[in-house]
Coordinates of C-alpha atoms and ligand atoms in Angstrom, one line a residue:
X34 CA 12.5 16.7 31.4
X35 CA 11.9 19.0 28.1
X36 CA 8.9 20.4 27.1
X37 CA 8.8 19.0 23.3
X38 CA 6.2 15.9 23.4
X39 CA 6.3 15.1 20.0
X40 CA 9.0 13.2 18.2
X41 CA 9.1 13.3 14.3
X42 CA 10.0 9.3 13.1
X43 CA 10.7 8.4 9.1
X44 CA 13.3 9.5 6.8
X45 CA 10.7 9.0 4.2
X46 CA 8.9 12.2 5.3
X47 CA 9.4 15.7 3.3
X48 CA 10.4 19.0 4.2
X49 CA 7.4 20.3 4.0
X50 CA 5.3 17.7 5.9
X51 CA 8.1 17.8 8.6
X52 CA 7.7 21.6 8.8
X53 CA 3.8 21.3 9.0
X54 CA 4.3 18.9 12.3
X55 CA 7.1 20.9 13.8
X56 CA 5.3 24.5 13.1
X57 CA 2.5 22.8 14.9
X58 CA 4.5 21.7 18.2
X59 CA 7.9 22.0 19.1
X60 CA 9.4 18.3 17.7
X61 CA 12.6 16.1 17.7
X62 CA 13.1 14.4 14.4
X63 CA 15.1 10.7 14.0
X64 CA 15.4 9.0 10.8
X65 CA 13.5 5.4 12.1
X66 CA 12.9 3.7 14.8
X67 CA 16.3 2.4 15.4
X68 CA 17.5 5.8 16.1
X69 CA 15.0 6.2 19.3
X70 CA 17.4 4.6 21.8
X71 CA 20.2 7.2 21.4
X72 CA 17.8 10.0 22.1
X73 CA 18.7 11.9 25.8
X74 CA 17.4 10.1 28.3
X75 CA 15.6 13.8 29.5
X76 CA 14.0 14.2 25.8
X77 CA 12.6 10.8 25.7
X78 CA 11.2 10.9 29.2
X79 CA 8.6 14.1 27.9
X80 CA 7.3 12.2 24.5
X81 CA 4.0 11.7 24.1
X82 CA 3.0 11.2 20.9
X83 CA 5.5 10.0 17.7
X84 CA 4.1 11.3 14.4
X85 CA 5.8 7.6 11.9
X86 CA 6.1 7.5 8.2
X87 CA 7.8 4.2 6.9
X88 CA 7.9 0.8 6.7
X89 CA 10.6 0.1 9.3
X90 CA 9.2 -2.1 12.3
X91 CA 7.9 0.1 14.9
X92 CA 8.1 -2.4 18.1
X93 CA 7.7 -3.0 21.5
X94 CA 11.3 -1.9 22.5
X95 CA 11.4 1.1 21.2
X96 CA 8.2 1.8 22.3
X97 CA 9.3 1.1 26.1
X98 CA 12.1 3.7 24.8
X99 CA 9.4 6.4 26.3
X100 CA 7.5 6.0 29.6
X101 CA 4.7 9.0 29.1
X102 CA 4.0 8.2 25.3
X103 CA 0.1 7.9 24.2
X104 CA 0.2 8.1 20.6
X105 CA 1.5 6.6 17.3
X106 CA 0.1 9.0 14.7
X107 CA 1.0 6.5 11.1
X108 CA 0.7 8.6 8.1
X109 CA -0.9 5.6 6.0
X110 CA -3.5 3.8 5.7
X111 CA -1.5 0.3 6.4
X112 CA 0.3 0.5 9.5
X113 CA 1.7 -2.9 9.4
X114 CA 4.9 -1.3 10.2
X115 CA 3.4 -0.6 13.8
X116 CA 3.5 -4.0 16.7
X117 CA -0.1 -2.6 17.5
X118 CA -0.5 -5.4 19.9
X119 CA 2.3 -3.9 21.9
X120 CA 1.0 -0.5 21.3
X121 CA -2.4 -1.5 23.1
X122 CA -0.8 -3.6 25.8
X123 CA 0.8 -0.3 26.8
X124 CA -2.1 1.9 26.5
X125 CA -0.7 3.4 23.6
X126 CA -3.3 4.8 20.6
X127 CA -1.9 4.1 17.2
X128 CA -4.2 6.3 14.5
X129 CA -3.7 5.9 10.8
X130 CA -4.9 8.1 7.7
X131 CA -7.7 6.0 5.9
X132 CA -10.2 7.2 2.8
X133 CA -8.1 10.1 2.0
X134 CA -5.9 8.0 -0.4
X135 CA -8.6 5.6 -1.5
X136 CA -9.1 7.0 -4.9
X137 CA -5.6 7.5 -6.2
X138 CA -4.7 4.0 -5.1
X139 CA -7.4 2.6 -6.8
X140 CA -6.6 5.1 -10.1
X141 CA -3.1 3.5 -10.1
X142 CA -4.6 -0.1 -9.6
X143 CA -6.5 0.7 -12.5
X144 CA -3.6 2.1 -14.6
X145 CA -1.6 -0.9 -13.7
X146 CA -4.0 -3.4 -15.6
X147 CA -4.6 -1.5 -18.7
X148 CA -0.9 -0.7 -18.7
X149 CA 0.5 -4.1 -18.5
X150 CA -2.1 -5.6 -20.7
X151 CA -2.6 -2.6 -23.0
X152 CA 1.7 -3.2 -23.4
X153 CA 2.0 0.3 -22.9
X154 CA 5.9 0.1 -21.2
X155 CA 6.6 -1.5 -24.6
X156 CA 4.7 1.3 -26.5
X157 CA 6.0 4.0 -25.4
X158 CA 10.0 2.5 -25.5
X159 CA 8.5 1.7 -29.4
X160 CA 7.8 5.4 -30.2
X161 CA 10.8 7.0 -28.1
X162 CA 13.3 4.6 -29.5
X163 CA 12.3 5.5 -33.2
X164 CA 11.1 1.6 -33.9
X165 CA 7.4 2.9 -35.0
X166 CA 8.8 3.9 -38.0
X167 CA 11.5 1.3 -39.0
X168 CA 9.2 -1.9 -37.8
X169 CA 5.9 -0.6 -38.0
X170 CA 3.2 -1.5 -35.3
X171 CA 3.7 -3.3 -31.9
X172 CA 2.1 -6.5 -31.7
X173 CA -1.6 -7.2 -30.7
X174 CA -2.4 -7.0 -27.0
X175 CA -5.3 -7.7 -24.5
X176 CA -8.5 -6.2 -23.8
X177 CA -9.4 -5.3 -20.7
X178 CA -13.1 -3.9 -20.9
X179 CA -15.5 -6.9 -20.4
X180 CA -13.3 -9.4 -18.9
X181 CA -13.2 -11.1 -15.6
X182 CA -11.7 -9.9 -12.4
X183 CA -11.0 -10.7 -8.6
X184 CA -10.3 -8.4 -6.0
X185 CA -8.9 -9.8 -3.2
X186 CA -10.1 -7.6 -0.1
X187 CA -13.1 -5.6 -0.9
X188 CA -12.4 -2.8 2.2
X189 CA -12.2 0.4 1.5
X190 CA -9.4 0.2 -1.5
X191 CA -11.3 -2.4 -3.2
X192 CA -14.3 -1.3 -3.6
X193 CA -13.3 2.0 -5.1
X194 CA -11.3 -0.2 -7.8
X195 CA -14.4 -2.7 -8.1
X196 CA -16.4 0.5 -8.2
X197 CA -14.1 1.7 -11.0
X198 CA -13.7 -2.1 -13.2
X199 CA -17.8 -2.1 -13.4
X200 CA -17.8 1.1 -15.2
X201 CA -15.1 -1.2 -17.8
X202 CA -18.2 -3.6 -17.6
X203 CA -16.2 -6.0 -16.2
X204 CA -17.4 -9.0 -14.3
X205 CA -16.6 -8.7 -10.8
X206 CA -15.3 -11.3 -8.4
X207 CA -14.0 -11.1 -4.9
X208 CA -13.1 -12.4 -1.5
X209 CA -13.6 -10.4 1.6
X210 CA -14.1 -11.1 5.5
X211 CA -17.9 -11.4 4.7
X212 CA -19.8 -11.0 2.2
X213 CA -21.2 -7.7 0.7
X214 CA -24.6 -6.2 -0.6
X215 CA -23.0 -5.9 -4.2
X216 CA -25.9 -7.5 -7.0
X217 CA -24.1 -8.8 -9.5
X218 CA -21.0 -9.7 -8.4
X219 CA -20.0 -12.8 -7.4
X220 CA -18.6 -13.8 -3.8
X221 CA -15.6 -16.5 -3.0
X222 CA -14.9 -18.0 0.4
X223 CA -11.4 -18.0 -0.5
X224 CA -8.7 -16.8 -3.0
X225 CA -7.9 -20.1 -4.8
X226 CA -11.5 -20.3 -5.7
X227 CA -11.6 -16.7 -6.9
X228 CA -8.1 -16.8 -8.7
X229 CA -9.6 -19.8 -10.9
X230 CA -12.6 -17.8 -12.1
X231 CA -11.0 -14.8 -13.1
X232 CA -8.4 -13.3 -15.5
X233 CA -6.8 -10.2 -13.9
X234 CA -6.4 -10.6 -9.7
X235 CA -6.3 -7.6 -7.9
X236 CA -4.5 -7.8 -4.5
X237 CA -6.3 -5.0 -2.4
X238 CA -5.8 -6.6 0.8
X239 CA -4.3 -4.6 4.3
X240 CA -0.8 -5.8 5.3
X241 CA 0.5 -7.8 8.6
X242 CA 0.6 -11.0 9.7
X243 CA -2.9 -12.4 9.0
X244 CA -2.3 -11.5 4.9
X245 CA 1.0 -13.1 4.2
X246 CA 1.2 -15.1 1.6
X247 CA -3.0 -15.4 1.1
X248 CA -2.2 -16.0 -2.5
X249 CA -0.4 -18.8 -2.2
X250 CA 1.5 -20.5 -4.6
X251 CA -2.0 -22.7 -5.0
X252 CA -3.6 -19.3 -6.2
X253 CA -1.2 -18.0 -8.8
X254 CA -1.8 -21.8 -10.1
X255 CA -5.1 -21.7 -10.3
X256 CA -5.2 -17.9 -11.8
X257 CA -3.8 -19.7 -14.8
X258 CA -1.7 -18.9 -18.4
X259 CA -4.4 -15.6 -19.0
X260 CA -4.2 -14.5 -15.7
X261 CA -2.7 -11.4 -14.4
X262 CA -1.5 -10.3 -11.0
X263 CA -2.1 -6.6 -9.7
X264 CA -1.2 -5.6 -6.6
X265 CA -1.2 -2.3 -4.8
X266 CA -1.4 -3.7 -1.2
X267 CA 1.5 -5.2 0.5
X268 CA 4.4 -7.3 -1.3
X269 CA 3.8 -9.6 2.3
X270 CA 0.2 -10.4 1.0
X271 CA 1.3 -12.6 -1.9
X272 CA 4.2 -15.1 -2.2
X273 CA 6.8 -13.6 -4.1
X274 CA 8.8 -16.3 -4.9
X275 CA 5.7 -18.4 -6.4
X276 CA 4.8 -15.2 -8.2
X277 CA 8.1 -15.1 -9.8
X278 CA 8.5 -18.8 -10.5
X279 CA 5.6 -18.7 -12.3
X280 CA 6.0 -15.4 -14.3
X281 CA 9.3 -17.2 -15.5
X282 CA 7.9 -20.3 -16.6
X283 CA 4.7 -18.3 -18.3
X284 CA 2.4 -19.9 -16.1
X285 CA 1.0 -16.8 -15.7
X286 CA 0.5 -14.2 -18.2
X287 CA 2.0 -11.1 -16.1
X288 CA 2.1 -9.2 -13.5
X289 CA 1.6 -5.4 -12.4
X290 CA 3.5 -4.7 -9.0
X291 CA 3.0 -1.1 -6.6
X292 CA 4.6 -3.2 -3.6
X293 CA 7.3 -6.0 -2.7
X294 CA 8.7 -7.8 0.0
X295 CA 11.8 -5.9 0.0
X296 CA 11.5 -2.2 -0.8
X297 CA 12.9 -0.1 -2.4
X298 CA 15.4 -3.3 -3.3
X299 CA 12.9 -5.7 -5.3
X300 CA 13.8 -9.3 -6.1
X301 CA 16.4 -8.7 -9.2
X302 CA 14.2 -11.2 -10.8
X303 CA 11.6 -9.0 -11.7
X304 CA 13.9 -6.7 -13.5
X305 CA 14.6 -9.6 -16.1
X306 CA 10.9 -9.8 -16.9
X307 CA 8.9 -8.2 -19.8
X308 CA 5.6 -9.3 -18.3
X309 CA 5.9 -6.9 -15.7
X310 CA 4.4 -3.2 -15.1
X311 CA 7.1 -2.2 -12.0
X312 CA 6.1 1.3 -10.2
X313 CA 7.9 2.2 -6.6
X314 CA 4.8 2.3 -4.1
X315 CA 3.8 5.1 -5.3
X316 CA -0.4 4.3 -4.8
X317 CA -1.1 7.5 -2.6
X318 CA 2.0 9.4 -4.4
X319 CA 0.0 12.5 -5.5
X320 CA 0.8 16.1 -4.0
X321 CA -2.9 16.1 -3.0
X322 CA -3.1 12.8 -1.6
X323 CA 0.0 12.8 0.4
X324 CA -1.0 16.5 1.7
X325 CA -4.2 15.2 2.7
X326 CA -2.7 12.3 4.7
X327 CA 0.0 14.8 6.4
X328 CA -3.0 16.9 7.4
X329 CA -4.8 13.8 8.8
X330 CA -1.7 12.4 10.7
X331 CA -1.5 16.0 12.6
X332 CA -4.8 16.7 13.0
X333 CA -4.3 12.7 15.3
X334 CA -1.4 14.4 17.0
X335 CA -3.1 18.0 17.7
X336 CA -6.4 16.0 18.8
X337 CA -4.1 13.8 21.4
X338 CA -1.8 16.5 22.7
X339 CA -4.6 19.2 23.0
X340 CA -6.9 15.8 24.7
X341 CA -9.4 15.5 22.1
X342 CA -10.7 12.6 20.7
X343 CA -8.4 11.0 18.2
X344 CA -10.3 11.3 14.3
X345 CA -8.9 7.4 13.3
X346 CA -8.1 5.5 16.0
X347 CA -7.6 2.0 15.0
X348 CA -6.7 -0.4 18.6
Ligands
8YV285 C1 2.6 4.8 2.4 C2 0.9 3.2 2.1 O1 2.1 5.3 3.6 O2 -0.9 4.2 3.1 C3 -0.3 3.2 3.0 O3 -0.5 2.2 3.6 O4 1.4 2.2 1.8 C4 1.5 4.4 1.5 O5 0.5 5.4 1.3 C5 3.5 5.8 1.8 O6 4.4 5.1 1.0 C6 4.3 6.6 2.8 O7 5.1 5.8 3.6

């Protein structure tokens, strides 16, 4: 048996947030979970803790891949990616790195809606392209500031942007597990009821299975010809093909996408569309932000190997 307990898992992680784990305790590195089973048998016996960055399922068998391991540090918030039922069933903690990334998630939510309704794509390809000056002004767009919006999950994401749309004096809809101490805005049991009262939808909702497809086909009917679709969750959590259906058709005004079903290879039908605001995941994509979560992650993994309590536990 070896004496390295941790094993580095995500192609997705940088040099330098690799360097931080792997200062901190001697560490094998594989590119996703896949890669676990060719491991020495010898190397995989001593693991006790994975440090995981990615959205490649983490399952059962490669779990079973290492008899002594305790932890699953996810650097994310959404760890969706993780078969946590599996984890617990084997006595395994999987941790995740909540509230650090809250704010520049909800920033880029933000930027998303004033960007696709503000036409600001089209704006800028207007000034770089030289067009200002040959054809004069772009035409009229939307306002965002005072208008009506859902968000769909009011946890900790949401509320930050709900937080951040009442300073637009916006009116503020939502849907959540329960209901919330939050005078003045307006509560919906469920999210074809909210998508019908509101112009702009904003999908703040975690991953998994109990999220797919909550706005339905149904929703993105009711949301309407105004209605715009934001979301910075999961691509799982809304169903893509009804989303792209009606962007095509114009049954909906537009959309403003962070996630899809199939990163980093979205549906080619969204690259046909100029209703769209398209960004690669990037929500928690600030130096800050991402150092923050790195430092969370191995502050799990230190807490675990040196037997402290773990800081965010979440089975
Ligand atoms: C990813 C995210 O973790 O926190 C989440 O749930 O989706 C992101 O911050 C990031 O893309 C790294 O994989």
């Amino acid at each position: 048996m070896s004496d390295t307990h941790l094993l580095i898992c995500g192609n997705s992680f940088n040099d330098v947030d690799r360097d931080r784990l792997s200062t901190a305790y001697p560490a094998v590195y594989v590119d996703a979970p896949a890669d676990m089973a060719a491991l020495e048998s010898g190397l995989r016996a001593s693991m006790r803790a994975v440090a995981f960055k990615g959205h490649t399922p983490f399952g059962a068998e490669a779990m079973d891949l290492f008899p002594q391991l305790g932890l699953i540090a996810n650097y994310g918030v959404g760890y969706d990616a993780i078969d946590v039922g599996a984890a617990s069933a084997r006595g395994i903690a999987v941790t995740n790195t909540p509230d650090v990334l809250s704010d520049d998630v909800a920033d880029l939510a933000v930027a998303l809606m004033i960007t696709q309704a503000r036409t600001m794509i089209r704006g800028h390809a207007h000034v770089a392209s030289g067009r200002w000056a040959t054809e004069g002004e772009i035409p009229l767009n939307r306002k965002v500031s005072g208008s009506t919006v859902g968000i769909v999950g009011l946890g900790r994401i949401g509320r930050e942007i709900a937080d951040r749309l009442a300073a637009f004096k916006m009116d503020i809809h939502y849907t959540s597990r329960s209901e919330k101490e939050t005078p003045g805005w307006t509560y919906h049991n469920d999210v074809v009821s909210l998508a019908g009262a509101v112009d702009f939808l904003v999908v703040a909702l975690v991953g998994g299975p109990d999220t797919k497809g909550q706005v339905s086909r149904e929703a993105i009917a009711a949301l309407g010809p105004r209605g715009v679709v934001v979301n910075i969750s999961r691509g799982s959590t809304i169903d893509e093909g009804a989303l792209l259906d009606a962007l095509e058709a114009g049954n909906i005004a537009g959309a403003a996408l962070d996630v899809f079903e199939n990163e980093p290879n979205p549906d080619p039908r969204f690259l046909k569309l100029s209703n769209v605001v398209l960004q690669p995941h990037q929500g928690s994509g600030t130096v800050e932000t991402r150092t923050a979560m790195a430092e969370l992650q191995l502050a799990n993994v230190a807490a675990f190997l040196e037997g402290r309590d773990l800081l965010t536990q979440v089975n």
